[in-house]
mmCIF file of C-alpha atoms in Angstrom:
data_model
loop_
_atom_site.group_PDB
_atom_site.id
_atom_site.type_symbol
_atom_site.label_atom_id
_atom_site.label_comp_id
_atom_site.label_asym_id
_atom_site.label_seq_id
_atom_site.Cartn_x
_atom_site.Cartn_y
_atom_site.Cartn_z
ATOM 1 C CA UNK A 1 -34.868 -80.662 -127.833
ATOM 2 C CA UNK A 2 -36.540 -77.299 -128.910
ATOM 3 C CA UNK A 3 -38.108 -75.106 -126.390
ATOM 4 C CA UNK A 4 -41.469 -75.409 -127.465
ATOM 5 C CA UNK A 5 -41.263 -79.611 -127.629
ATOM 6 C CA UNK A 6 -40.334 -78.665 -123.779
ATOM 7 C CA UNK A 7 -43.210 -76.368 -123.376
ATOM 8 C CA UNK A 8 -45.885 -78.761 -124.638
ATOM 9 C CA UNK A 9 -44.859 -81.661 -123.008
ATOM 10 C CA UNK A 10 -47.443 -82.546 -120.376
ATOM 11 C CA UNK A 11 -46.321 -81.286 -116.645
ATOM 12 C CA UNK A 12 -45.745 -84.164 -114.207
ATOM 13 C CA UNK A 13 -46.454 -83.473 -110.462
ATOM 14 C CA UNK A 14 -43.537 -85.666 -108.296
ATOM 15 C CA UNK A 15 -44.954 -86.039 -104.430
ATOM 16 C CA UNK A 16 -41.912 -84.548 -102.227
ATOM 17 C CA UNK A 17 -41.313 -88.182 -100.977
ATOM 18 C CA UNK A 18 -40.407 -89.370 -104.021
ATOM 19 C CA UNK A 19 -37.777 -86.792 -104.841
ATOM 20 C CA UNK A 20 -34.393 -87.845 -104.644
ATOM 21 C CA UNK A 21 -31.920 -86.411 -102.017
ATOM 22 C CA UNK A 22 -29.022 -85.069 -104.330
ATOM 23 C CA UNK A 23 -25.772 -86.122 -102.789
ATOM 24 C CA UNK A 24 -22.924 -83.058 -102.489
ATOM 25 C CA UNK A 25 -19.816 -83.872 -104.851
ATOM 26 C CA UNK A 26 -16.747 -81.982 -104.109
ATOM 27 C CA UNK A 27 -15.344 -79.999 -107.030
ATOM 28 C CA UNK A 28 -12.457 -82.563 -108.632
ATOM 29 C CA UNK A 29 -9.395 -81.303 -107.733
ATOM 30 C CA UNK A 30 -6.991 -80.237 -110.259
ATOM 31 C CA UNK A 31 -3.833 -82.112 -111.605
ATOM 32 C CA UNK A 32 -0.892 -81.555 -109.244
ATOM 33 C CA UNK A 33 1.657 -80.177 -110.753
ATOM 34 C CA UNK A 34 4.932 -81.258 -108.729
ATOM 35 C CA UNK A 35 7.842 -78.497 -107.107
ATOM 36 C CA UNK A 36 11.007 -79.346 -108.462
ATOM 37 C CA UNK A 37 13.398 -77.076 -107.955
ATOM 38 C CA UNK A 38 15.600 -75.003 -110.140
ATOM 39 C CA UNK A 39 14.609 -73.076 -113.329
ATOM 40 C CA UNK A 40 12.132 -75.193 -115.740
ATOM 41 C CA UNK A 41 10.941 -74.608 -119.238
ATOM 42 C CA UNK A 42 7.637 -75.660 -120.688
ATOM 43 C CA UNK A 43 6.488 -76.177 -123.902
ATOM 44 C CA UNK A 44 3.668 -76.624 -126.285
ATOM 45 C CA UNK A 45 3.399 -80.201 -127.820
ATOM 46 C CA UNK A 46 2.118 -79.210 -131.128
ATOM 47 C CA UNK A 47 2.386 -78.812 -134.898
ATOM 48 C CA UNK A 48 4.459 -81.643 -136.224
ATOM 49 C CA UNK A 49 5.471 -83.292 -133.358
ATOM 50 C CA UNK A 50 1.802 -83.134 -131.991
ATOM 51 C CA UNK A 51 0.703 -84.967 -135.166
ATOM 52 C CA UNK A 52 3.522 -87.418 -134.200
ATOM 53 C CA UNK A 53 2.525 -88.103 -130.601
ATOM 54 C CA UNK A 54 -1.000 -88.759 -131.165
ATOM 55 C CA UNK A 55 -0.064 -91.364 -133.965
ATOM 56 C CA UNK A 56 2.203 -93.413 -131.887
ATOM 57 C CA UNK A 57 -0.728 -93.053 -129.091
ATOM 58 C CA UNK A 58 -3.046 -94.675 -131.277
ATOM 59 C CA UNK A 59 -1.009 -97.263 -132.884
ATOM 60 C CA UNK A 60 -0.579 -98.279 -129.877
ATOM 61 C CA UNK A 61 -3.816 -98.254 -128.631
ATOM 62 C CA UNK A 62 -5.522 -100.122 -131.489
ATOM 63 C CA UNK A 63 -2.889 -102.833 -132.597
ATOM 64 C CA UNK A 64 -1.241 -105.719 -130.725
ATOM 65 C CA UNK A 65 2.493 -105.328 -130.944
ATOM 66 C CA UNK A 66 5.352 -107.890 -130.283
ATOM 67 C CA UNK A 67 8.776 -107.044 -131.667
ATOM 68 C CA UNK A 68 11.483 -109.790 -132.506
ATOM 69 C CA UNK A 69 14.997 -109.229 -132.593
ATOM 70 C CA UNK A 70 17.968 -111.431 -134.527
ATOM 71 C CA UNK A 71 20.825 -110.427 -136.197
ATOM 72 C CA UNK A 72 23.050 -111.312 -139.364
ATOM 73 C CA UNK A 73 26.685 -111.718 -140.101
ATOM 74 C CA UNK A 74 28.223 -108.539 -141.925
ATOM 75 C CA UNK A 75 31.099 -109.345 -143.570
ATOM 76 C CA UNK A 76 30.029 -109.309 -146.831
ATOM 77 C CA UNK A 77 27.405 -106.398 -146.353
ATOM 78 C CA UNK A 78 30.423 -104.411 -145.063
ATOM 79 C CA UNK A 79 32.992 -105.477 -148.053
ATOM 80 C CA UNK A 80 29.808 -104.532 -150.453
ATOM 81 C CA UNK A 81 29.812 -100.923 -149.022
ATOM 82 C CA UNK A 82 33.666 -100.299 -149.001
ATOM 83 C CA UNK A 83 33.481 -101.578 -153.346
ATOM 84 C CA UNK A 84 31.065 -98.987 -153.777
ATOM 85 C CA UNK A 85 32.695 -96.603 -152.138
ATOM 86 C CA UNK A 86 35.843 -97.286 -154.156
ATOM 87 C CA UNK A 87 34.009 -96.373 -157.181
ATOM 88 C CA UNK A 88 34.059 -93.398 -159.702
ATOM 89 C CA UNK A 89 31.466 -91.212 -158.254
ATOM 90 C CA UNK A 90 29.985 -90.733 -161.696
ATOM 91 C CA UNK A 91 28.985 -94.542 -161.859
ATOM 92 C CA UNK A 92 26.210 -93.606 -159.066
ATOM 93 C CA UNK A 93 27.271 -96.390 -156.990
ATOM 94 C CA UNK A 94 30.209 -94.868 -154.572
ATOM 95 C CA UNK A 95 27.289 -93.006 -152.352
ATOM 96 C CA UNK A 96 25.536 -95.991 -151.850
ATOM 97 C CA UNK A 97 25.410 -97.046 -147.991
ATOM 98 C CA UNK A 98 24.939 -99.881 -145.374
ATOM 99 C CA UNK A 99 21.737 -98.568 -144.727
ATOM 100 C CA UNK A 100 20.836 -98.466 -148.584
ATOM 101 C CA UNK A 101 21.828 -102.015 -149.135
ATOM 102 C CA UNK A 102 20.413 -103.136 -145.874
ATOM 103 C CA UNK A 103 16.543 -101.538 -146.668
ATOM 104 C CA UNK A 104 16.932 -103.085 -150.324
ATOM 105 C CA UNK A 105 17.651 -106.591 -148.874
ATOM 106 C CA UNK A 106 14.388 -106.017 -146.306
ATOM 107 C CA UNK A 107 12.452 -105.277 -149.921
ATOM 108 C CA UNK A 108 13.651 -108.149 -151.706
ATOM 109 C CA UNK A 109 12.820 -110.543 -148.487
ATOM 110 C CA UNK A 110 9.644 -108.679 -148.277
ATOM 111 C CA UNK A 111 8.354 -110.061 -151.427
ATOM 112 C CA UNK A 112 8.200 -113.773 -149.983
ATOM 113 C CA UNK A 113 6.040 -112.526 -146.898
ATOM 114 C CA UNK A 114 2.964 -110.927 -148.423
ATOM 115 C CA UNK A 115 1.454 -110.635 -144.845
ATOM 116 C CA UNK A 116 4.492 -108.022 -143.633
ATOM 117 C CA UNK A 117 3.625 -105.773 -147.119
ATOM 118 C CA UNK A 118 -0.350 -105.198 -145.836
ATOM 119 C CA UNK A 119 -2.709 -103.348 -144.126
ATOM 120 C CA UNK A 120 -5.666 -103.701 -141.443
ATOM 121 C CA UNK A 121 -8.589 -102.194 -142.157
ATOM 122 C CA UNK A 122 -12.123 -102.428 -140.701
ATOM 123 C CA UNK A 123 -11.592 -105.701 -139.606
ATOM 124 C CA UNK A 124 -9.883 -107.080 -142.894
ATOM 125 C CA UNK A 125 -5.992 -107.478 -143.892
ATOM 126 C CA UNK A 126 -4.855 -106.210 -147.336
ATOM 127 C CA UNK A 127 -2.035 -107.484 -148.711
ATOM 128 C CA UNK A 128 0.250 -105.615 -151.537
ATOM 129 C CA UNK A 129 1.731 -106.610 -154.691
ATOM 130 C CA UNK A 130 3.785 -103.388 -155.129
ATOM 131 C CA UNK A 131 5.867 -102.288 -151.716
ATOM 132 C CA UNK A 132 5.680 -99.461 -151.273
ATOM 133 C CA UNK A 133 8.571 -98.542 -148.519
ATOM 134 C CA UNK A 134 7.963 -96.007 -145.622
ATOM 135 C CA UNK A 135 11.245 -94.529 -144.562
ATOM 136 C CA UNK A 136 12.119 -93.249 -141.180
ATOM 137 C CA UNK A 137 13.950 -89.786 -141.613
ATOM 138 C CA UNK A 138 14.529 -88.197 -138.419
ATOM 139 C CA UNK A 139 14.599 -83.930 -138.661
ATOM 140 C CA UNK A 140 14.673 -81.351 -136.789
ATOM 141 C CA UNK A 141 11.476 -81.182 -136.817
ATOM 142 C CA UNK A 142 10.941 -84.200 -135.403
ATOM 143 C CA UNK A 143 10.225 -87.852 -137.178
ATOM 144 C CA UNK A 144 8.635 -87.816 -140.980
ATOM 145 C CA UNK A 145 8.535 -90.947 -142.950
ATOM 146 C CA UNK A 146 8.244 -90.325 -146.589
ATOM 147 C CA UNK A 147 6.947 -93.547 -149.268
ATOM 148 C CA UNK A 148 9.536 -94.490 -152.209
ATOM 149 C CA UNK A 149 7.069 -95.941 -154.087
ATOM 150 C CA UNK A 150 6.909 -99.758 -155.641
ATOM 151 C CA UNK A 151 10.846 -99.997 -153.841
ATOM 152 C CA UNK A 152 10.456 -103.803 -155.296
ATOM 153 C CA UNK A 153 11.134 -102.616 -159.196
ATOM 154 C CA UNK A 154 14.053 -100.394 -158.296
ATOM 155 C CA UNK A 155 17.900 -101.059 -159.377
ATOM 156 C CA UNK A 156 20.105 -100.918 -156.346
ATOM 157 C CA UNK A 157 21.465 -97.175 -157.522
ATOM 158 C CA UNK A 158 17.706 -96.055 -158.171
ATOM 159 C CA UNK A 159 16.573 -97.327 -154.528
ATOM 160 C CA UNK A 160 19.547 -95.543 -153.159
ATOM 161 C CA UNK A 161 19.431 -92.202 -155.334
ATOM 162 C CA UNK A 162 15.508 -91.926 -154.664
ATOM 163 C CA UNK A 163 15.941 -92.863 -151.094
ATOM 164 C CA UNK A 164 18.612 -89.830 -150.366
ATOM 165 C CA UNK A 165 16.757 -87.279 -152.229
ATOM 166 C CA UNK A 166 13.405 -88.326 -149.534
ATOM 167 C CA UNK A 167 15.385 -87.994 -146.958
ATOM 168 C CA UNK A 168 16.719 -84.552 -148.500
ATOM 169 C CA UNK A 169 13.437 -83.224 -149.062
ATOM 170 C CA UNK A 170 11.834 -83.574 -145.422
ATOM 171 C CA UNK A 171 14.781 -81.888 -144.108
ATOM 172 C CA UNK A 172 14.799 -78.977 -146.443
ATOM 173 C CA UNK A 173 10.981 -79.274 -145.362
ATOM 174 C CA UNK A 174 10.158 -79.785 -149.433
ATOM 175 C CA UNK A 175 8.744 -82.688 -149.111
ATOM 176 C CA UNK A 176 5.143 -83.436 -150.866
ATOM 177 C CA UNK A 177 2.597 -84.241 -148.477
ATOM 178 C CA UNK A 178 1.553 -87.175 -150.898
ATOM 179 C CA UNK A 179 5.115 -88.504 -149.969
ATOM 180 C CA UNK A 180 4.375 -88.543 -146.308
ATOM 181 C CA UNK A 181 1.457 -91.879 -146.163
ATOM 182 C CA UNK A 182 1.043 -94.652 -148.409
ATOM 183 C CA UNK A 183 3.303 -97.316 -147.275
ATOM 184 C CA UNK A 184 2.970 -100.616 -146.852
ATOM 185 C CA UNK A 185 6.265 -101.539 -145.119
ATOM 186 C CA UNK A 186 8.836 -99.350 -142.896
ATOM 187 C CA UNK A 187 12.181 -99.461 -142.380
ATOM 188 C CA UNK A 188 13.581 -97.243 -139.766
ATOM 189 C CA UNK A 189 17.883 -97.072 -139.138
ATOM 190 C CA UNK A 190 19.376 -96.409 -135.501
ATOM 191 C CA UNK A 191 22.319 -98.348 -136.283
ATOM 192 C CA UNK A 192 24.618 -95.081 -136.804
ATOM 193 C CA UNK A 193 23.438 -94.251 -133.033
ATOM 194 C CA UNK A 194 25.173 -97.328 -131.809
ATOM 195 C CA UNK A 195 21.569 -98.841 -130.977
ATOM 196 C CA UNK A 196 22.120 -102.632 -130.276
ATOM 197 C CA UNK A 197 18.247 -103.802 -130.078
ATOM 198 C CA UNK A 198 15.029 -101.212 -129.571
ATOM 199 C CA UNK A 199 10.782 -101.405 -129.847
ATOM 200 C CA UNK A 200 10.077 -99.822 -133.004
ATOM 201 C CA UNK A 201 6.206 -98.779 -133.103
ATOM 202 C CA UNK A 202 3.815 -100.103 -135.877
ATOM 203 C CA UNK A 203 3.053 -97.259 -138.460
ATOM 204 C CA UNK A 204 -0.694 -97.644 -138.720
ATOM 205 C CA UNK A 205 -2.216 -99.294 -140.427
ATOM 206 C CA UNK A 206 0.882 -100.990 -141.382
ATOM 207 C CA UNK A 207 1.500 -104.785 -139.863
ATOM 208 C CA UNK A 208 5.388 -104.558 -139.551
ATOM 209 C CA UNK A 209 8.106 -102.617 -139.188
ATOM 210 C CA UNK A 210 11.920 -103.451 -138.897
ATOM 211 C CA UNK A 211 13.973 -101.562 -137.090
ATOM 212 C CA UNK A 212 18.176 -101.605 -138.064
ATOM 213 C CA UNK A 213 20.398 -101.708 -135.071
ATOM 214 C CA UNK A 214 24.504 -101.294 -135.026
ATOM 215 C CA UNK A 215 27.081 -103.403 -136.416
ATOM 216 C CA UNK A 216 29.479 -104.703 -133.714
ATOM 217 C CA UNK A 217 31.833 -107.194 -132.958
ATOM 218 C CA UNK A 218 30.260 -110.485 -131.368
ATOM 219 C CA UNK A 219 31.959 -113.564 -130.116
ATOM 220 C CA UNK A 220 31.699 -117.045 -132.108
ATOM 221 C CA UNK A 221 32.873 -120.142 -131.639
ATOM 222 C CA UNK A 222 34.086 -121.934 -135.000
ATOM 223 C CA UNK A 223 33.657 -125.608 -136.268
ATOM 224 C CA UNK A 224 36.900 -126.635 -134.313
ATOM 225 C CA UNK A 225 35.540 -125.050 -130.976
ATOM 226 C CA UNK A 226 37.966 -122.075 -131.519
ATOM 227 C CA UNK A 227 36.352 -118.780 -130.136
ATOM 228 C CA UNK A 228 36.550 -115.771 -132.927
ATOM 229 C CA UNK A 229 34.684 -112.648 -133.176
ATOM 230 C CA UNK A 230 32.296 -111.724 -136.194
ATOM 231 C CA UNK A 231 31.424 -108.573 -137.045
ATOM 232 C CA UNK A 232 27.276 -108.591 -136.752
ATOM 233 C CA UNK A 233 24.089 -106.397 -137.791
ATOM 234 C CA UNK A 234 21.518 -106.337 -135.583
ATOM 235 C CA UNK A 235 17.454 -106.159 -136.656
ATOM 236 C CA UNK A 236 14.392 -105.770 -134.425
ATOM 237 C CA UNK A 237 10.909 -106.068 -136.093
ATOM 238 C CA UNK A 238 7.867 -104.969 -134.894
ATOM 239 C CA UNK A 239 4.672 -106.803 -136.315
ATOM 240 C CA UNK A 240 0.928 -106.521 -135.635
ATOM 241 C CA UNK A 241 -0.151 -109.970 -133.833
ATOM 242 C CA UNK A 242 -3.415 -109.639 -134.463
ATOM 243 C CA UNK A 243 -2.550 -110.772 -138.138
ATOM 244 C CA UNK A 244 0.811 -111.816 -137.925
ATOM 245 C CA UNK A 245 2.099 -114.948 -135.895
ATOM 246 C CA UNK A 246 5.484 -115.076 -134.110
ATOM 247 C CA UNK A 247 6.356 -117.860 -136.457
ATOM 248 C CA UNK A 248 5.962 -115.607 -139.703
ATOM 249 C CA UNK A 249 7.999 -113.070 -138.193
ATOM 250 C CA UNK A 250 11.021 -114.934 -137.413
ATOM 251 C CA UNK A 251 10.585 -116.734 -140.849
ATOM 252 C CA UNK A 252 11.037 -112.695 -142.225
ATOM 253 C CA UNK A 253 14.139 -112.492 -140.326
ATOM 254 C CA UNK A 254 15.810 -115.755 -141.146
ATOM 255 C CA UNK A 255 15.279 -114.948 -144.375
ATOM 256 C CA UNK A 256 16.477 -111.436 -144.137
ATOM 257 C CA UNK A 257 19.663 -112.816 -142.107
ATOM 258 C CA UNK A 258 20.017 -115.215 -144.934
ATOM 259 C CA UNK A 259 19.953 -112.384 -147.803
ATOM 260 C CA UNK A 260 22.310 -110.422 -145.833
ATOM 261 C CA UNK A 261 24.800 -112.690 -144.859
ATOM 262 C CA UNK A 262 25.681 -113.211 -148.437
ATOM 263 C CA UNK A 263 24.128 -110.249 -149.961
ATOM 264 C CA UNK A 264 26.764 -110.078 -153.125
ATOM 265 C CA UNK A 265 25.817 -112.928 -154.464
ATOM 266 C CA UNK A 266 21.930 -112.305 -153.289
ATOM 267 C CA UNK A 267 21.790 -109.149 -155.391
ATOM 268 C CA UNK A 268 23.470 -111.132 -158.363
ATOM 269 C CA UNK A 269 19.975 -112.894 -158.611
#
């Protein structure tokens, strides 16, 4: 209000009966901060890693997240990598990795699930036809997750070659801040930390997210009952439940096992 709206409002005698006692509050007491001994050092949550923090707060908050895990044989994925590394590093193919081939085969699989490549916004779900794949670069200054855009119409050398320069950029600190949003999918890798499952959280307003884990040696028992061991890649994805059933997740990753399992002659097609 303006003063003078105050001023020329009428006054309003109240009898002293009818004025309320004001009950005393006691000042709220501040947040107690805990002795522990020995030396300590504090700091400031802010910049990028503030940025950071109050995204994974609010994704969060505002979506319903399960996360699924499976895994997939790796033979073949692993006999795939060790041919391209064998190759004449001119062809463009001997820097390709397991985590190059393993993000292009989540692409490919992608296409089939049209509810996993989409958004939620103000109460609606978008769906893609391009993907357009975030990818989880962890630097020193903390997580960034640049777009290579429409991943779908990329050759298996571009997708790698575009991925590693990304990645390249965000740790030089290059990287355009038109890279940094626009996905529709994410793929994030742990697998070199010798993570065997973990919660990986939505990107907003993404509905999925698959998370790579390790390969590692895992007991199997053959036709003929004869225990073996079979060298295994592990995947956890994250999906929004408000949009995206249980069932169409683990269709995603039966699929993706699928691809995987025999990804030579999957990348044929």
């Amino acid at each position: 209000f303006e003063a003078a709206d105050v001023e020329a409002a009428p006054s309003v005698q109240v009898a002293p009966s009818a004025q309320p006692t004001p009950s005393p509050q006691a000042p709220s007491a501040p947040t107690a901060i805990p002795e522990i001994p020995g030396p300590h050092q504090d700091t400031p949550i802010r910049s990028i890693r503030k940025i950071i923090a109050d995204r994974m707060l609010s994704s969060l908050r505002n979506t319903a997240q399960i996360t699924l895990n499976s895994s997939a044989p790796a033979e073949r994925l692993l006999a795939m990598r060790a041919r391209f590394k064998a190759t004449n590093p001119s062809s463009g193919y001997s820097g390709i990795t397991v985590g190059d081939l393993v993000a292009y085969a989540a692409v490919k699989v992608l296409a089939k699930h049209p509810k996993l490549n989409a958004h939620v916004l103000d109460g609606l779900l978008r769906t893609y036809g391009q993907i357009h794949l975030g990818l989880a670069v962890d630097t020193p200054r903390g997580l960034m997750v640049p777009t290579l855009t429409d991943a779908g119409s990329l050759s298996m050398r571009e997708f790698s070659a575009r991925s590693k320069k990304l990645a390249a950029d965000c740790l030089s600190g290059s990287i355009s801040p038109d890279l940094l949003s626009g996905g529709t999918f994410t793929v994030t890798n742990l697998g070199a930390f010798g993570v065997e499952s973990f919660t990986p959280v939505l990107n907003e307003p993404q509905t999925a997210i698959l998370g790579v884990n390790a390969i590692l040696p895992r007991p199997t028992m053959g036709e003929d009952g004869i225990l073996g061991v079979e060298m295994r890649i592990g995947f956890s994805l994250t999906v929004d439940h408000r949009v995206v059933d249980g069932a169409d997740a683990a269709r995603y990753l039966k699929d993706l096992a699928e691809f995987v399992s025999s990804i030579d002659l999957a990348l044929l097609g």
